C-alpha cells in the first residue's frame, strides 16, 4: 500500500480592478483558508524573504530604480528621498564607501541652486564642508582649493561688505604667510593693495614700521638747488635754477657768442648712480614761488613732455648729487640743431640773440606752475598757448613744422 503524500500550497490571486489580493491555503486539493490581503503587505513580506543583493539587482532592472525614484519624489514631495539619502550617508564607514558619497555629492551639486537656500543655511553648509578639510600637502589638491577661494572672492561684492570682513580676510592671508619663505607673498600683497590706496594712508600705515628719522634730511646738494625730494622708491628729484644770462652756443658747427637765454629750471631724476631723466623749463619770476608759471624751453632738443633729448644722460655715473651742478651749462653749451625745435630757423634765432638778453614775452606757457608740478600748489590759469612775437628784436617764433631729417642731440 503506497504512502499518502500531504500536499500543501499557498495561492495568491490578483485582480486588475483592486489593490487587494486573495491569499488561499490549500491542503491536499482542499482550500482550507481564504484571506483578503493588501498588495503592499504582500510585497513587503516577499522582500523580507529575498537577499539584499537580489533586491538591488531587481530594482536596477529595466530602469525601475530611476523611474521609481521619480514617482517617489513626485508623490512624497522629496520627504522619502531625503530620508533615504540620510540613511545612505549615515551608513558610510569604509574608504571605498566614501567614494560613493563623493559621487553622490557631485551629482547633487550639479543640480543644486544656492539661491533657494537662505544665507544662514548656506553659510553653515559651507562651514561644515570646509571643516572636514585638514591640512592639504598635495599640490594639485591645494591648487583646486586656491581656485575655489578665488571663485568665492569673485562672488563677494567688496563694496557691500563691511570693513571688518576685508580686514579678517587680509589678516587670515597674512597668518598663512607668516613663515620666512612667504615674505615675497606678503610683499606682493602689499604692492597690489598700495596701488589702490591713497598716498597719505600708505604713509600713515608705514610710519609705525619704519625706523624713526628726522623729518627732513638731505644729502649735499648742488649749488642753485631750489627743490629736492626723495621718493619712496629711493629716486632723488633735484631741481636746479639757472639764472637768465647770455651763453655761448653752437648750432651744428657754427658758434654764436653771448646768446640770450631765459631763466631756466633743470629737474633731474636720479636713481642710484644713474640719471634717469631731465626736464627743462623756462620761468620769468625773479623769485620762485608755488605760483611761478613754467614755460617751454624756447630752443631745441626738448620734447613736448619737457624731457631733454640727451642720449648720454644715462651714461653719467654720479657719486654725489652735487655733481649735477655743472650739467645744465654743459647741455646749453653743447652743439645743437633743429631737432624738436618748435620754430622755423633756430640758426636765425641764435644770430638775432647774439649779445642780447632774451625777451621773456616770446615764452610759451605750459599750464603748469612750480607748485602744481611738484605737488605743492595750484595749477596755472588757462590761457592761449600761441607764441608772442618779439617786436623789439623782430625774432619770429612760428608754429611747429615737420622736420624732414631727424637728428639726435649731440653731446660731443
C-alpha positions as a printed Julia matrix, in Angstrom:
412×3 Matrix{Float64}:
  0.0     0.0     0.0
  1.63    3.31   -1.09
  2.23    6.16    1.42
 -0.17    9.1     1.04
  1.58   12.47    0.34
  0.16   15.56    2.06
  0.44   18.38   -0.5
  0.19   21.99    0.82
  0.4    25.19   -1.19
 -0.37   28.89   -0.99
 -2.08   30.63   -3.88
 -2.23   34.41   -4.32
 -4.88   35.75   -6.65
 -4.68   39.33   -8.06
 -7.35   41.34   -9.81
 -6.71   44.36  -12.01
 -9.52   46.43  -10.57
 -8.5    46.31   -6.91
 -5.47   46.87   -4.63
 -6.41   43.81   -2.56
 -5.32   40.26   -3.37
 -6.78   36.93   -2.21
 -4.42   34.6    -0.37
 -5.6    30.98   -0.28
 -4.16   28.0     1.61
 -4.68   24.55    0.03
 -4.14   21.17    1.63
 -4.42   18.03   -0.44
 -6.58   19.77   -3.0
 -8.83   21.35   -0.42
 -8.94   25.13    0.24
 -8.58   25.38    3.94
 -8.17   29.2     4.19
 -9.01   32.28    2.15
 -7.97   35.81    3.2
 -8.01   39.29    1.67
 -4.55   40.98    1.93
 -3.31   44.34    0.56
 -0.84   44.05   -2.26
  1.58   46.34   -0.36
  1.79   43.87    2.55
  2.39   41.02    0.15
  5.3    42.87   -1.5
  6.87   43.74    1.87
  6.65   40.09    3.03
  8.15   38.89   -0.22
 11.08   41.35    0.04
 11.8    40.05    3.54
 12.31   36.63    2.0
 14.82   37.89   -0.64
 18.52   38.61   -0.12
 19.53   42.31   -0.18
 21.79   41.89   -3.2
 18.89   40.3    -5.12
 16.68   43.27   -4.23
 19.26   45.72   -5.55
 19.63   43.77   -8.8
 15.85   43.63   -9.11
 15.46   47.39   -8.66
 18.15   48.02  -11.26
 16.39   46.04  -13.97
 14.78   47.9   -16.86
 15.27   51.32  -15.31
 12.88   50.5   -12.45
 15.01   52.29   -9.85
 15.21   55.53  -11.87
 11.53   55.54  -12.78
 10.55   54.55   -9.28
 12.56   57.33   -7.67
 10.92   59.92   -9.94
  7.49   58.69   -8.85
  8.54   58.76   -5.2
  9.83   62.33   -5.5
  6.64   63.47   -7.22
  4.34   61.73   -4.76
  6.1    62.42   -1.47
  7.44   65.9    -2.27
 11.05   64.92   -1.53
 10.47   63.62    2.02
 11.08   59.96    1.26
 14.23   60.6    -0.9
 15.66   62.81    1.83
 15.14   60.04    4.36
 16.73   57.52    2.01
 19.77   59.75    1.41
 20.17   60.34    5.14
 20.15   56.61    5.82
 22.61   56.03    2.99
 25.11   58.64    4.21
 24.85   57.54    7.87
 25.89   54.03    6.9
 29.14   55.15    5.25
 32.11   53.8     7.19
 34.67   52.46    4.74
 37.02   54.45    2.49
 35.54   52.86   -0.65
 32.07   53.88    0.52
 33.28   57.48    0.77
 33.96   57.44   -2.96
 30.27   56.67   -3.49
 29.31   59.58   -1.26
 31.64   61.87   -3.23
 29.97   60.79   -6.48
 26.55   61.36   -4.96
 27.61   64.8    -3.66
 28.9    65.81   -7.1
 25.62   64.78   -8.71
 23.64   66.79   -6.16
 25.83   69.9    -6.52
 25.37   69.9   -10.29
 21.62   70.3    -9.72
 21.81   72.46   -6.6
 20.71   76.11   -6.73
 22.12   78.03   -3.76
 19.7    80.9    -4.37
 16.94   78.62   -2.99
 18.7    78.38    0.39
 18.66   81.13    3.0
 22.08   82.8     3.6
 22.48   81.4     7.13
 21.9    77.82    6.0
 24.2    78.25    3.01
 26.99   79.61    5.23
 26.51   76.7     7.65
 26.69   74.18    4.8
 29.95   75.69    3.52
 31.38   75.8     7.03
 30.54   72.13    7.68
 32.02   71.07    4.35
 35.27   73.02    4.79
 35.6    72.0     8.45
 36.34   68.42    7.39
 39.25   69.55    5.23
 42.53   69.08    7.04
 45.97   70.31    6.02
 46.48   69.79    2.29
 50.02   68.93    1.24
 49.17   67.68   -2.23
 49.99   70.46   -4.71
 47.21   69.55   -7.15
 44.54   69.43   -4.44
 45.83   72.64   -2.89
 45.64   74.28   -6.31
 41.98   73.27   -6.56
 41.26   74.9    -3.19
 43.04   78.04   -4.35
 40.76   78.2    -7.39
 37.75   77.75   -5.09
 38.98   80.64   -2.94
 39.38   82.9    -5.98
 35.9    81.94   -7.21
 34.4    82.85   -3.83
 36.19   86.21   -3.88
 34.7    86.92   -7.3
 31.22   86.38   -5.88
 31.73   88.71   -2.92
 30.87   92.35   -3.56
 33.54   94.16   -1.57
 31.65   97.44   -1.82
 28.74   95.86    0.11
 30.97   94.03    2.59
 31.92   95.51    5.93
 35.44   96.75    6.59
 35.61   94.04    9.24
 35.23   91.34    6.6
 38.02   92.77    4.46
 40.31   93.05    7.49
 39.54   89.46    8.53
 40.36   88.15    5.06
 43.66   90.03    4.92
 44.63   89.0     8.45
 43.92   85.37    7.62
 46.05   85.63    4.48
 48.87   87.17    6.49
 48.59   84.4     9.08
 49.11   81.88    6.29
 52.14   83.84    5.07
 53.97   84.38    8.36
 56.74   81.88    7.68
 60.02   83.3     6.44
 59.79   81.73    2.99
 56.47   83.53    2.4
 57.87   87.06    2.75
 57.57   87.56   -1.0
 53.86   86.71   -0.78
 53.34   89.39    1.86
 55.27   91.95   -0.19
 53.25   91.06   -3.28
 50.0    91.59   -1.33
 51.18   94.97   -0.11
 52.21   96.04   -3.61
 48.75   95.27   -5.0
 46.97   96.98   -2.1
 49.23  100.03   -2.21
 48.33  100.59   -5.87
 44.69  101.15   -4.83
 45.27  103.05   -1.57
 45.57  106.79   -1.03
 49.19  108.04   -0.67
 48.65  109.68    2.73
 47.08  106.46    4.04
 50.12  104.45    2.91
 52.44  106.85    4.72
 50.27  106.67    7.85
 50.33  102.86    7.84
 54.07  102.64    7.16
 55.07  105.23    9.75
 54.98  102.89   12.8
 57.01  100.24   10.97
 59.95  102.28    9.71
 62.89  103.46   11.77
 62.47  106.87   13.36
 64.16  109.51   11.25
 64.29  113.26   11.13
 61.53  114.89    9.15
 63.9   116.37    6.55
 67.37  115.03    5.77
 69.14  115.88    2.5
 72.49  114.91    1.05
 74.93  117.63   -0.02
 73.04  119.3    -2.87
 74.33  121.15   -5.94
 74.62  124.91   -5.88
 71.43  126.68   -7.01
 69.19  123.8    -5.91
 65.68  125.21   -5.42
 63.82  121.96   -4.76
 64.78  118.49   -3.51
 62.64  115.42   -2.91
 63.35  111.76   -2.23
 60.55  109.45   -3.3
 59.58  106.21   -1.57
 61.35  104.12   -4.22
 64.61  105.97   -3.48
 64.57  108.23   -6.54
 66.05  111.7    -5.92
 64.36  114.7    -7.57
 66.73  117.68   -7.82
 65.63  120.98   -9.37
 68.42  123.41  -10.33
 67.87  127.07  -11.13
 69.82  128.65  -13.99
 69.62  132.44  -13.97
 68.72  134.47  -17.07
 72.0   135.1   -18.85
 73.94  135.12  -22.13
 75.55  131.79  -23.1
 77.94  130.83  -25.88
 76.13  128.34  -28.11
 76.9   126.17  -31.13
 74.44  125.48  -33.94
 75.81  122.41  -35.72
 79.42  123.62  -36.15
 78.75  127.36  -36.17
 79.43  129.27  -32.96
 77.31  132.11  -31.6
 78.62  134.31  -28.8
 76.63  135.51  -25.8
 73.21  134.28  -26.92
 70.43  135.48  -24.59
 68.7   132.7   -22.6
 65.72  132.95  -20.22
 65.82  131.87  -16.61
 65.54  128.06  -16.57
 64.84  125.1   -14.31
 66.52  121.72  -14.81
 64.7   118.92  -12.98
 66.87  115.79  -12.65
 65.64  112.35  -11.57
 68.43  110.23  -10.06
 68.17  106.55   -9.16
 71.25  105.13   -7.52
 74.21  106.44   -9.51
 72.2   106.95  -12.71
 70.32  109.96  -14.04
 67.05  108.57  -15.36
 65.52  111.78  -16.68
 65.98  115.52  -17.03
 63.18  118.0   -17.7
 63.82  121.59  -18.75
 61.52  124.58  -18.21
 61.79  128.35  -18.6
 60.49  130.76  -15.95
 60.02  134.55  -15.71
 59.86  135.22  -11.97
 62.94  136.57  -10.27
 61.96  134.73   -7.09
 60.3   131.34   -7.3
 57.04  130.55   -5.52
 54.31  127.95   -5.8
 52.51  130.3    -8.22
 55.53  130.69  -10.53
 54.47  129.67  -14.02
 56.5   127.17  -16.04
 57.15  127.85  -19.73
 58.51  125.73  -22.55
 62.24  125.78  -23.2
 62.42  128.12  -26.25
 65.14  126.3   -28.2
 65.79  122.73  -29.42
 66.38  119.23  -28.01
 63.5   119.26  -25.51
 60.47  117.02  -26.08
 56.82  118.05  -25.82
 56.74  116.38  -22.38
 59.61  118.74  -21.39
 62.21  115.91  -21.18
 65.62  116.77  -22.61
 66.79  114.79  -25.63
 70.1   113.87  -24.06
 71.43  110.47  -25.28
 74.45  110.43  -22.97
 72.46  111.28  -19.85
 72.06  107.69  -18.66
 75.78  107.04  -19.02
 76.76  109.58  -16.36
 77.77  107.84  -13.12
 77.17  110.03  -10.06
 78.96  109.52   -6.77
 77.34  112.59   -5.21
 74.26  114.6    -6.12
 76.29  117.83   -6.15
 77.91  116.59   -9.37
 74.71  117.66  -11.12
 75.76  121.29  -10.69
 77.65  121.62  -13.99
 75.25  119.63  -16.2
 72.8   122.44  -17.15
 75.55  124.61  -18.63
 77.05  121.53  -20.29
 73.68  120.92  -22.01
 73.26  124.57  -23.08
 76.79  124.94  -24.5
 76.78  121.62  -26.39
 76.27  121.62  -30.19
 72.57  121.77  -31.09
 70.41  121.57  -34.21
 66.76  121.9   -35.2
 65.7   118.61  -33.57
 62.48  119.18  -31.57
 62.65  122.93  -32.18
 59.12  124.36  -32.34
 60.0   127.3   -34.61
 61.32  127.57  -38.16
 65.03  128.53  -38.21
 66.92  128.1   -34.93
 70.11  129.39  -36.54
 68.45  132.74  -37.26
 67.16  132.94  -33.68
 70.65  132.39  -32.26
 72.05  135.02  -34.61
 69.37  137.54  -33.58
 70.05  136.91  -29.87
 73.83  137.32  -30.02
 74.9   139.84  -27.37
 71.26  140.44  -26.42
 69.11  139.47  -23.48
 66.29  137.02  -24.08
 62.81  138.52  -24.42
 60.52  136.65  -21.98
 57.41  137.72  -23.87
 58.01  135.01  -26.51
 57.88  132.18  -23.98
 55.1   129.61  -24.43
 53.01  128.69  -21.4
 52.67  125.06  -20.29
 49.67  125.41  -17.99
 51.85  124.31  -15.07
 53.07  126.15  -12.01
 56.07  125.36   -9.85
 53.7   124.3    -7.07
 51.44  122.15   -9.25
 54.4   120.35  -10.85
 55.89  119.37   -7.5
 52.55  118.85   -5.8
 52.87  121.98   -3.67
 50.35  124.45   -5.05
 47.69  125.41   -7.6
 47.53  124.91  -11.35
 48.22  127.85  -13.64
 45.2   129.68  -15.02
 44.19  128.61  -18.57
 45.48  130.87  -21.3
 46.19  130.7   -25.04
 49.39  128.85  -25.91
 50.07  130.94  -29.02
 53.58  132.3   -29.24
 54.11  136.05  -28.87
 56.19  137.98  -31.42
 59.14  139.87  -30.0
 58.67  143.25  -31.66
 61.89  144.84  -30.37
 64.28  142.36  -31.92
 61.9   141.08  -34.65
 62.54  137.44  -33.77
 59.58  135.45  -35.06
 58.59  132.11  -33.45
 56.33  130.25  -35.87
 54.23  127.14  -35.43
 55.96  123.75  -35.36
 56.81  122.37  -38.76
 57.54  118.79  -39.67
 61.25  118.03  -39.61
 62.35  116.08  -42.67
 65.62  114.99  -41.1
 65.68  113.52  -37.56
 68.87  114.48  -35.74
 69.7   113.48  -32.18
 71.21  115.84  -29.69
 75.0   115.69  -29.93
 76.95  116.0   -26.68
 80.37  115.93  -28.25
